[in-house]
Tab-separated table of C-alpha atoms and ligand atoms in Angstrom:
chain	number	residue	atom	x	y	z
A	687	UNK	CA	0.000	0.000	0.000
A	688	UNK	CA	1.401	3.359	-1.044
A	689	UNK	CA	-0.037	6.616	0.299
A	690	UNK	CA	2.440	8.754	-1.660
A	691	UNK	CA	1.121	11.016	-4.407
A	692	UNK	CA	3.205	10.975	-7.601
A	693	UNK	CA	5.134	14.007	-8.870
A	694	UNK	CA	2.429	14.438	-11.510
A	695	UNK	CA	-0.332	14.360	-8.902
A	696	UNK	CA	1.479	16.978	-6.832
A	697	UNK	CA	1.886	19.217	-9.894
A	698	UNK	CA	-1.812	18.959	-10.761
A	699	UNK	CA	-2.764	19.628	-7.154
A	700	UNK	CA	-0.564	22.738	-7.119
A	701	UNK	CA	-1.985	23.972	-10.427
A	702	UNK	CA	-5.521	23.677	-9.012
A	703	UNK	CA	-4.499	25.349	-5.735
A	704	UNK	CA	-2.890	28.263	-7.593
A	705	UNK	CA	-5.915	28.605	-9.838
A	706	UNK	CA	-8.247	28.671	-6.850
A	707	UNK	CA	-6.191	31.359	-5.088
A	708	UNK	CA	-5.522	33.536	-8.121
A	709	UNK	CA	-8.661	33.133	-10.209
A	710	UNK	CA	-11.485	31.922	-7.969
A	711	UNK	CA	-10.848	33.742	-4.704
A	712	UNK	CA	-11.078	37.292	-6.080
A	713	UNK	CA	-14.785	37.964	-6.520
A	714	UNK	CA	-16.053	34.784	-4.855
A	715	UNK	CA	-17.997	36.721	-2.203
A	716	UNK	CA	-19.627	38.984	-4.805
A	717	UNK	CA	-20.509	36.076	-7.094
A	718	UNK	CA	-22.156	34.324	-4.135
A	719	UNK	CA	-24.054	37.442	-3.096
A	720	UNK	CA	-25.271	38.293	-6.605
A	721	UNK	CA	-25.738	34.666	-7.710
A	722	UNK	CA	-23.322	35.276	-10.575
A	723	UNK	CA	-22.223	32.274	-12.626
A	724	UNK	CA	-18.384	32.068	-12.761
A	725	UNK	CA	-18.349	32.120	-16.574
A	726	UNK	CA	-14.832	33.565	-17.085
A	727	UNK	CA	-13.349	31.214	-14.502
A	728	UNK	CA	-15.009	28.174	-16.082
A	729	UNK	CA	-13.650	29.185	-19.487
A	730	UNK	CA	-10.134	29.309	-18.016
A	731	UNK	CA	-10.626	25.953	-16.283
A	732	UNK	CA	-11.532	24.537	-19.689
A	733	UNK	CA	-8.356	25.971	-21.217
A	734	UNK	CA	-6.346	24.292	-18.447
A	735	UNK	CA	-7.927	20.935	-19.270
A	736	UNK	CA	-9.902	20.697	-16.015
A	737	UNK	CA	-13.289	20.156	-17.668
A	738	UNK	CA	-12.379	16.911	-19.435
A	739	UNK	CA	-9.789	15.683	-16.989
A	740	UNK	CA	-10.297	11.941	-17.352
A	741	UNK	CA	-11.244	11.919	-21.030
A	742	UNK	CA	-8.907	10.254	-23.514
A	743	UNK	CA	-6.740	12.896	-25.301
A	744	UNK	CA	-8.047	11.571	-28.640
A	745	UNK	CA	-11.385	13.165	-27.665
A	746	UNK	CA	-9.809	16.386	-26.423
A	747	UNK	CA	-9.419	15.370	-22.774
A	748	UNK	CA	-6.441	15.471	-20.415
A	749	UNK	CA	-6.201	11.686	-19.962
A	750	UNK	CA	-5.686	11.937	-16.192
A	751	UNK	CA	-6.780	9.492	-13.512
A	752	UNK	CA	-9.571	9.789	-10.968
A	753	UNK	CA	-7.024	10.484	-8.180
A	754	UNK	CA	-6.073	13.700	-10.011
A	755	UNK	CA	-9.751	14.555	-10.261
A	756	UNK	CA	-10.164	14.226	-6.471
A	757	UNK	CA	-7.124	16.449	-5.883
A	758	UNK	CA	-8.417	19.135	-8.250
A	759	UNK	CA	-11.943	19.022	-6.840
A	760	UNK	CA	-10.607	19.401	-3.304
A	761	UNK	CA	-8.463	22.424	-4.129
A	762	UNK	CA	-11.123	24.256	-6.153
A	763	UNK	CA	-13.813	23.537	-3.551
A	764	UNK	CA	-11.720	25.017	-0.739
A	765	UNK	CA	-12.400	28.373	-2.346
A	766	UNK	CA	-15.436	28.187	-4.630
A	767	UNK	CA	-17.894	25.297	-4.608
A	768	UNK	CA	-20.087	27.103	-7.161
A	769	UNK	CA	-17.273	26.719	-9.687
A	770	UNK	CA	-16.246	23.235	-8.602
A	771	UNK	CA	-19.736	21.801	-9.091
A	772	UNK	CA	-19.488	22.782	-12.761
A	773	UNK	CA	-16.186	20.896	-12.949
A	774	UNK	CA	-17.740	17.895	-11.230
A	775	UNK	CA	-20.875	17.651	-13.360
A	776	UNK	CA	-19.016	18.216	-16.617
A	777	UNK	CA	-16.283	15.694	-15.836
A	778	UNK	CA	-17.904	12.851	-14.006
A	779	UNK	CA	-21.498	12.907	-15.182
A	780	UNK	CA	-21.514	14.349	-18.690
A	781	UNK	CA	-18.064	13.534	-20.140
A	782	UNK	CA	-17.825	10.186	-18.371
A	783	UNK	CA	-21.336	9.152	-19.453
A	784	UNK	CA	-20.608	10.002	-23.086
A	785	UNK	CA	-17.125	8.506	-23.200
A	786	UNK	CA	-18.128	5.248	-21.537
A	787	UNK	CA	-21.510	4.666	-23.185
A	788	UNK	CA	-21.754	6.936	-26.228
A	789	UNK	CA	-20.987	5.728	-29.765
A	790	UNK	CA	-18.139	7.097	-31.876
A	791	UNK	CA	-20.323	9.612	-33.701
A	792	UNK	CA	-21.740	10.934	-30.412
A	793	UNK	CA	-18.251	11.217	-28.970
A	794	UNK	CA	-16.931	13.175	-31.942
A	795	UNK	CA	-19.915	15.492	-32.033
A	796	UNK	CA	-20.556	16.051	-28.319
A	797	UNK	CA	-17.721	14.743	-26.146
A	798	UNK	CA	-14.943	16.660	-27.913
A	799	UNK	CA	-16.400	20.167	-27.310
A	800	UNK	CA	-17.298	19.179	-23.722
A	801	UNK	CA	-13.861	17.770	-22.901
A	802	UNK	CA	-12.009	20.746	-24.359
A	803	UNK	CA	-14.239	23.129	-22.378
A	804	UNK	CA	-15.588	24.807	-25.502
A	805	UNK	CA	-19.062	24.131	-24.061
A	806	UNK	CA	-20.361	22.706	-20.786
A	807	UNK	CA	-22.962	20.037	-20.167
A	808	UNK	CA	-25.771	19.180	-17.769
A	809	UNK	CA	-27.116	15.895	-16.404
A	810	UNK	CA	-30.912	15.822	-16.201
A	811	UNK	CA	-32.386	13.074	-14.051
A	812	UNK	CA	-34.315	14.803	-11.224
A	813	UNK	CA	-37.912	15.836	-11.713
A	814	UNK	CA	-40.500	17.623	-9.566
A	815	UNK	CA	-41.727	14.195	-8.418
A	816	UNK	CA	-38.648	12.050	-9.039
A	817	UNK	CA	-35.693	12.988	-6.877
A	818	UNK	CA	-34.473	10.120	-4.719
A	819	UNK	CA	-37.009	7.808	-6.378
A	820	UNK	CA	-35.282	8.026	-9.718
A	821	UNK	CA	-37.179	5.202	-11.444
A	822	UNK	CA	-40.410	7.271	-11.258
A	823	UNK	CA	-39.624	9.305	-14.359
A	824	UNK	CA	-42.554	11.351	-15.670
A	825	UNK	CA	-40.670	12.850	-18.600
A	826	UNK	CA	-41.590	10.827	-21.668
A	827	UNK	CA	-39.858	10.232	-24.982
A	828	UNK	CA	-42.176	8.659	-27.518
A	829	UNK	CA	-40.615	6.784	-30.430
A	830	UNK	CA	-41.809	8.464	-33.645
A	831	UNK	CA	-39.666	6.488	-36.086
A	832	UNK	CA	-36.728	8.723	-36.968
A	833	UNK	CA	-36.971	10.762	-33.759
A	834	UNK	CA	-38.313	10.766	-30.195
A	835	UNK	CA	-40.841	13.320	-28.987
A	836	UNK	CA	-39.706	14.562	-25.577
A	837	UNK	CA	-42.166	15.988	-23.032
A	838	UNK	CA	-41.761	16.829	-19.365
A	839	UNK	CA	-39.966	18.888	-16.753
A	840	UNK	CA	-36.582	18.409	-15.111
A	841	UNK	CA	-35.742	20.042	-11.781
A	842	UNK	CA	-32.624	21.245	-9.970
A	843	UNK	CA	-30.448	21.048	-13.046
A	844	UNK	CA	-26.879	22.238	-12.428
A	845	UNK	CA	-25.560	24.284	-15.394
A	846	UNK	CA	-29.229	24.542	-16.423
A	847	UNK	CA	-28.811	27.773	-18.333
A	848	UNK	CA	-25.120	27.805	-19.238
A	849	UNK	CA	-24.950	24.287	-20.632
A	850	UNK	CA	-25.110	23.621	-24.360
A	851	UNK	CA	-25.428	19.827	-24.166
A	852	UNK	CA	-27.894	18.050	-21.862
A	853	UNK	CA	-28.059	14.350	-21.034
A	854	UNK	CA	-31.767	13.831	-20.389
A	855	UNK	CA	-33.279	10.713	-18.823
A	856	UNK	CA	-36.834	9.900	-19.931
A	857	UNK	CA	-39.409	7.126	-19.923
A	858	UNK	CA	-39.940	5.569	-23.344
A	859	UNK	CA	-42.185	2.704	-22.258
A	860	UNK	CA	-44.076	3.041	-18.966
A	861	UNK	CA	-45.136	-0.631	-18.997
A	862	UNK	CA	-41.466	-1.695	-18.661
A	863	UNK	CA	-40.723	0.365	-15.525
A	864	UNK	CA	-37.018	1.156	-15.163
A	865	UNK	CA	-36.257	-1.050	-18.178
A	866	UNK	CA	-38.305	1.388	-20.281
A	867	UNK	CA	-36.065	4.363	-19.484
A	868	UNK	CA	-33.576	5.883	-21.927
A	869	UNK	CA	-30.922	8.604	-21.914
A	870	UNK	CA	-30.824	11.215	-24.694
A	871	UNK	CA	-28.453	13.943	-25.816
A	872	UNK	CA	-30.412	17.164	-26.136
A	873	UNK	CA	-28.956	20.372	-27.524
A	874	UNK	CA	-29.735	23.845	-26.280
A	875	UNK	CA	-31.733	25.613	-28.937
A	876	UNK	CA	-33.756	22.586	-29.994
A	877	UNK	CA	-37.256	24.049	-30.633
A	878	UNK	CA	-39.650	23.971	-27.638
A	879	UNK	CA	-36.873	23.312	-25.110
A	880	UNK	CA	-37.065	26.104	-22.533
A	881	UNK	CA	-35.075	26.953	-19.415
A	882	UNK	CA	-36.958	28.103	-16.288
A	883	UNK	CA	-35.798	30.849	-13.893
A	884	UNK	CA	-32.664	30.430	-11.792
A	885	UNK	CA	-33.267	28.979	-8.314
A	886	UNK	CA	-32.443	31.362	-5.440
A	887	UNK	CA	-30.433	28.996	-3.257
A	888	UNK	CA	-28.988	28.801	0.270
A	889	UNK	CA	-25.546	27.805	-1.028
A	890	UNK	CA	-23.535	27.345	-4.233
A	891	UNK	CA	-25.349	30.495	-5.276
A	892	UNK	CA	-23.000	31.151	-8.204
A	893	UNK	CA	-23.912	27.890	-9.895
A	894	UNK	CA	-26.931	28.096	-12.153
A	895	UNK	CA	-29.641	25.705	-11.062
A	896	UNK	CA	-32.764	25.705	-13.209
A	897	UNK	CA	-35.829	23.741	-14.194
A	898	UNK	CA	-35.981	22.651	-17.821
A	899	UNK	CA	-39.178	22.264	-19.811
A	900	UNK	CA	-39.590	20.057	-22.864
A	901	UNK	CA	-42.749	20.351	-24.967
A	902	UNK	CA	-42.802	18.115	-28.022
A	903	UNK	CA	-39.035	18.480	-28.462
A	904	UNK	CA	-37.873	16.401	-31.445
A	905	UNK	CA	-34.767	14.457	-30.445
A	906	UNK	CA	-33.101	12.589	-33.328
A	907	UNK	CA	-33.002	8.801	-32.941
A	908	UNK	CA	-29.193	8.848	-33.131
A	909	UNK	CA	-29.110	10.910	-29.900
A	910	UNK	CA	-30.192	7.989	-27.731
A	911	UNK	CA	-27.301	6.670	-25.630
A	912	UNK	CA	-26.830	2.891	-25.663
A	913	UNK	CA	-29.308	0.114	-26.321
A	914	UNK	CA	-33.040	0.697	-25.915
A	915	UNK	CA	-33.897	0.596	-22.187
A	916	UNK	CA	-30.375	1.297	-20.950
A	917	UNK	CA	-31.190	4.761	-19.523
A	918	UNK	CA	-31.683	3.887	-15.853
A	919	UNK	CA	-28.497	1.849	-15.624
A	920	UNK	CA	-26.724	4.624	-17.520
A	921	UNK	CA	-27.854	7.101	-14.857
A	922	UNK	CA	-26.922	4.846	-11.928
A	923	UNK	CA	-23.489	3.957	-13.264
A	924	UNK	CA	-22.698	7.537	-14.142
A	925	UNK	CA	-23.762	8.681	-10.675
A	926	UNK	CA	-21.321	6.214	-9.086
A	927	UNK	CA	-18.448	8.320	-10.431
A	928	UNK	CA	-20.326	11.576	-9.891
A	929	UNK	CA	-20.434	10.775	-6.204
A	930	UNK	CA	-16.616	10.738	-6.086
A	931	UNK	CA	-16.727	14.285	-7.451
A	932	UNK	CA	-19.251	15.531	-4.891
A	933	UNK	CA	-17.464	13.690	-2.070
A	934	UNK	CA	-14.281	15.527	-3.085
A	935	UNK	CA	-16.193	18.781	-3.239
A	936	UNK	CA	-17.402	18.182	0.318
A	937	UNK	CA	-13.829	17.335	1.348
A	938	UNK	CA	-12.595	20.596	-0.180
A	939	UNK	CA	-15.278	22.668	1.546
A	940	UNK	CA	-14.309	21.094	4.884
A	941	UNK	CA	-10.571	21.510	4.261
A	942	UNK	CA	-11.050	25.120	3.170
A	943	UNK	CA	-12.986	25.954	6.343
A	944	UNK	CA	-10.390	24.137	8.451
A	945	UNK	CA	-7.493	26.104	6.926
A	946	UNK	CA	-9.317	29.363	7.658
A	947	UNK	CA	-10.052	28.251	11.228
A	948	UNK	CA	-6.391	27.369	11.883
A	949	UNK	CA	-5.179	30.687	10.480
A	950	UNK	CA	-7.722	32.663	12.502
A	951	UNK	CA	-7.003	30.733	15.700
A	952	UNK	CA	-3.307	31.628	15.446
A	953	UNK	CA	-4.017	35.336	14.841
A	954	UNK	CA	-6.899	36.056	17.184
A	955	UNK	CA	-6.022	36.727	20.826
A	956	UNK	CA	-8.295	36.240	23.860
A	957	UNK	CA	-7.470	36.096	27.564
A	958	UNK	CA	-3.928	37.232	26.800
A	959	UNK	CA	-2.937	34.620	24.204
A	960	UNK	CA	-3.854	33.379	20.708
A	961	UNK	CA	-7.079	31.379	20.868
A	962	UNK	CA	-5.108	28.479	19.296
A	963	UNK	CA	-3.354	28.160	22.676
A	964	UNK	CA	-6.659	27.396	24.398
A	965	UNK	CA	-7.473	23.720	24.643
A	966	UNK	CA	-11.134	24.368	23.776
A	967	UNK	CA	-10.003	25.464	20.300
A	968	UNK	CA	-7.268	22.817	19.962
A	969	UNK	CA	-9.813	20.046	20.557
A	970	UNK	CA	-12.043	21.424	17.823
A	971	UNK	CA	-9.130	21.662	15.375
A	972	UNK	CA	-7.968	18.149	16.260
A	973	UNK	CA	-11.408	16.681	15.535
A	974	UNK	CA	-11.695	18.601	12.280
A	975	UNK	CA	-8.236	17.500	11.106
A	976	UNK	CA	-8.926	13.840	11.923
A	977	UNK	CA	-12.297	13.732	10.204
A	978	UNK	CA	-11.053	15.584	7.114
A	979	UNK	CA	-8.174	13.124	6.758
A	980	UNK	CA	-10.593	10.196	7.015
A	981	UNK	CA	-12.841	11.784	4.365
A	982	UNK	CA	-9.810	12.325	2.102
A	983	UNK	CA	-8.827	8.660	2.429
A	984	UNK	CA	-12.342	7.547	1.453
A	985	UNK	CA	-12.362	9.856	-1.586
A	986	UNK	CA	-8.940	8.712	-2.751
A	987	UNK	CA	-9.794	5.059	-2.187
A	988	UNK	CA	-12.971	5.320	-4.274
A	989	UNK	CA	-10.982	7.056	-7.022
A	990	UNK	CA	-8.236	4.448	-6.834
A	991	UNK	CA	-10.753	1.603	-7.193
A	992	UNK	CA	-12.219	3.356	-10.244
A	993	UNK	CA	-8.745	3.784	-11.735
A	994	UNK	CA	-8.031	0.085	-11.145
A	995	UNK	CA	-11.220	-0.923	-12.957
A	996	UNK	CA	-12.635	-2.425	-9.763
A	997	UNK	CA	-16.233	-1.965	-8.496
A	998	UNK	CA	-16.589	1.343	-6.657
A	999	UNK	CA	-20.340	1.895	-6.072
A	1000	UNK	CA	-20.041	1.241	-2.353
A	1001	UNK	CA	-16.768	3.136	-1.976
A	1002	UNK	CA	-18.096	6.242	-3.741
A	1003	UNK	CA	-21.312	6.201	-1.689
A	1004	UNK	CA	-19.276	5.859	1.527
A	1005	UNK	CA	-17.004	8.716	0.479
A	1006	UNK	CA	-19.956	10.965	-0.316
A	1007	UNK	CA	-21.892	10.058	2.827
A	1008	UNK	CA	-18.944	10.622	5.139
A	1009	UNK	CA	-17.313	13.612	3.434
A	1010	UNK	CA	-20.579	15.536	3.170
A	1011	UNK	CA	-21.282	15.024	6.878
A	1012	UNK	CA	-17.724	16.105	7.689
A	1013	UNK	CA	-18.207	19.193	5.488
A	1014	UNK	CA	-21.332	20.188	7.389
A	1015	UNK	CA	-19.838	19.566	10.815
A	1016	UNK	CA	-16.466	21.168	10.058
A	1017	UNK	CA	-17.908	24.332	8.555
A	1018	UNK	CA	-20.241	24.841	11.542
A	1019	UNK	CA	-17.243	24.462	13.871
A	1020	UNK	CA	-15.101	26.770	11.719
A	1021	UNK	CA	-17.746	29.480	12.099
A	1022	UNK	CA	-17.693	28.849	15.862
A	1023	UNK	CA	-13.898	29.219	16.012
A	1024	UNK	CA	-14.259	32.582	14.236
A	1025	UNK	CA	-16.923	33.744	16.727
A	1026	UNK	CA	-18.813	36.816	15.483
A	1027	UNK	CA	-16.425	37.222	12.537
A	1028	UNK	CA	-17.494	33.830	11.280
A	1029	UNK	CA	-20.983	35.178	10.835
A	1030	UNK	CA	-20.005	37.859	8.330
A	1031	UNK	CA	-19.232	37.354	4.651
A	1032	UNK	CA	-15.677	38.764	4.533
A	1033	UNK	CA	-14.323	35.804	6.514
A	1034	UNK	CA	-15.579	33.213	3.967
A	1035	UNK	CA	-16.553	30.505	6.481
A	1036	UNK	CA	-20.268	31.356	6.532
A	1037	UNK	CA	-20.351	30.785	2.734
A	1038	UNK	CA	-18.559	27.460	3.101
A	1039	UNK	CA	-21.110	26.470	5.764
A	1040	UNK	CA	-23.997	27.296	3.410
A	1041	UNK	CA	-22.267	25.527	0.497
A	1042	UNK	CA	-21.638	22.398	2.577
A	1043	UNK	CA	-25.334	21.604	2.917
A	1044	UNK	CA	-25.911	20.784	-0.735
A	1045	UNK	CA	-23.285	18.027	-0.630
A	1046	UNK	CA	-25.664	16.056	1.621
A	1047	UNK	CA	-28.430	16.472	-0.934
A	1048	UNK	CA	-27.351	16.371	-4.580
A	1049	UNK	CA	-26.247	13.301	-6.542
A	1050	UNK	CA	-28.191	11.322	-3.970
A	1051	UNK	CA	-29.034	12.425	-0.423
A	1052	UNK	CA	-27.193	10.935	2.573
A	1053	UNK	CA	-30.178	8.603	2.935
A	1054	UNK	CA	-29.694	7.351	-0.643
A	1055	UNK	CA	-25.982	6.741	0.018
A	1056	UNK	CA	-26.973	4.648	3.040
A	1057	UNK	CA	-29.359	2.645	0.841
A	1058	UNK	CA	-26.587	2.015	-1.703
A	1059	UNK	CA	-24.083	1.030	1.012
A	1060	UNK	CA	-26.661	-1.062	2.881
A	1061	UNK	CA	-27.530	-3.049	-0.227
A	1062	UNK	CA	-23.845	-3.634	-1.025
A	1063	UNK	CA	-22.968	-4.874	2.460
A	1064	UNK	CA	-25.968	-7.213	2.444
A	1065	UNK	CA	-25.171	-8.711	-0.971
B	1739	LIG	N1	-25.244	0.217	-11.662
B	1739	LIG	C1	-25.928	-0.547	-12.532
B	1739	LIG	N2	-27.223	-0.870	-12.375
B	1739	LIG	C2	-27.830	-0.426	-11.270
B	1739	LIG	C3	-27.183	0.379	-10.310
B	1739	LIG	C4	-25.832	0.681	-10.535
B	1739	LIG	N3	-25.134	1.444	-9.672
B	1739	LIG	N4	-28.059	0.671	-9.323
B	1739	LIG	C5	-29.218	0.091	-9.656
B	1739	LIG	N5	-29.073	-0.574	-10.835
B	1739	LIG	C6	-30.070	-1.371	-11.551
B	1739	LIG	C7	-30.552	-2.543	-10.699
B	1739	LIG	O1	-29.703	-3.663	-10.855
B	1739	LIG	C8	-31.924	-2.789	-11.267
B	1739	LIG	O2	-31.815	-3.477	-12.503
B	1739	LIG	P1	-32.415	-4.985	-12.671
B	1739	LIG	O3	-33.890	-4.874	-12.376
B	1739	LIG	O4	-32.092	-5.323	-14.071
B	1739	LIG	O5	-31.709	-5.814	-11.653
B	1739	LIG	C9	-32.387	-1.397	-11.627
B	1739	LIG	O6	-31.210	-0.577	-11.791
B	1739	LIG	C10	-33.281	-0.762	-10.590
B	1739	LIG	O7	-32.567	-0.764	-9.395
B	1739	LIG	P2	-33.237	-0.738	-7.987
B	1739	LIG	O8	-34.324	-1.772	-7.918
B	1739	LIG	O9	-32.145	-0.810	-6.969
B	1739	LIG	O10	-33.928	0.707	-8.007
B	1739	LIG	P3	-34.587	1.517	-6.848
B	1739	LIG	O11	-35.819	2.129	-7.367
B	1739	LIG	O12	-34.672	0.709	-5.599
B	1739	LIG	O13	-33.566	2.768	-6.649
B	1739	LIG	C11	-31.683	3.986	-5.909
B	1739	LIG	C12	-32.243	2.662	-6.434
B	1739	LIG	C13	-30.243	3.682	-5.507
B	1739	LIG	C14	-32.440	4.504	-4.704
B	1739	LIG	C15	-31.707	5.025	-7.061
B	1739	LIG	O14	-33.027	5.385	-7.404
B	1739	LIG	C16	-30.932	6.289	-6.764
B	1739	LIG	O15	-29.706	6.293	-6.829
B	1739	LIG	N6	-31.612	7.411	-6.477
B	1739	LIG	C17	-30.966	8.707	-6.280
B	1739	LIG	C18	-30.868	9.435	-7.583
B	1739	LIG	C19	-29.862	10.537	-7.543
B	1739	LIG	O16	-28.731	10.358	-7.097
B	1739	LIG	N7	-30.242	11.687	-8.083
B	1739	LIG	C20	-29.335	12.774	-8.210
B	1739	LIG	C21	-29.637	13.581	-9.412
B	1739	LIG	S1	-28.273	14.041	-10.379
B	1739	LIG	C22	-27.630	15.449	-9.694
B	1739	LIG	O17	-27.883	15.824	-8.580
B	1739	LIG	C23	-26.681	16.119	-10.598
B	1739	LIG	C24	-26.436	17.542	-10.363
B	1739	LIG	O18	-26.973	18.385	-11.057
B	1739	LIG	C25	-25.428	17.945	-9.348
């Protein structure tokens, strides 16, 4: 067993850390306050190869491993989770789904611009009445011969407005249940595809979360991904990797809050000495450090299993479950260490605390992760 990162991993980690400090940190408070999508920053992340990190270079990707992806997600999320969720969705849901299950034509047409960062993508599974219960899809795609007619509404879609390419899950045959579900590639601008207003959220306020409405949208037959009826398994398998991304986001949020808490504890004085010299604060920092390290190990292990071609559904669910709970707990404690200053925007920790909450909800709530883990351990 080797816990050492390679030289290449360390270089990638440093590149992401520098990017987060130099490009994401300036303006992060204003983007959060005004719900501004980090468009310029995402463009630059694309130019650096961070939007198609694990995609084969022959499709415009960086050809890196999942360990590198965890390292990048952690560093970006320490500073700006609204930007890192774009990186996560584009890499591990959209690019991965297309590279693994798309055909050559689909890869050339859609994966290449997504992996190079020319455009970004969205993954559209959730619906007003199908969140955790993902088999209950109400969006329908009726086979009309040379095309499908898509009707329905998708909810909580990350990159909802800024994406150009959408992977949409829909029911093609209700009588077959989850075996009658398919995944389709839908382009922005297809007639009768409309984007609803941006959600006004508690956290990750810079990311653009929207509802999408499809009314008799004609989707060409060649835009279906995989064999007929493969859509539900497509969604589940893609989410397995997506959960490594969100687990790493949660890890980054926790680590970012921890770093701020340590720095503040060394600077702030009370009762004649830095608060870091008080055991009450040291105990908090010790717990945070221990839990963050455990979350990091789970994220890296899930990524390592994926890189080795071994099953990782349980490992990614464990990483997401644990890291998201650590993110919530750590950020609350980081605010506490900051006292009153933690409650104001300039000190960043209140934003991290608000951002942490979504990691327990999206790409499967903590309850869903427990279901996935429970089923695996009982197999
Ligand atoms: N890989 C392959 N197949 C899988 C699978 C997996 N990981 N998980 C399930 N399946 C298969 C099952 O084998 C079964 O197929 P068979 O009948 O052929 O055996 C079929 O899928 C149905 O499985 P279940 O009976 O287990 O389905 P279920 O209704 O009990 O639900 C669930 C399972 C795990 C709860 C699932 O519904 C789930 O993961 N829900 C959460 C959905 C989710 O994460 N949504 C997030 C939205 S995306 C998002 O947030 C993105 C963003 O914008 C940030």
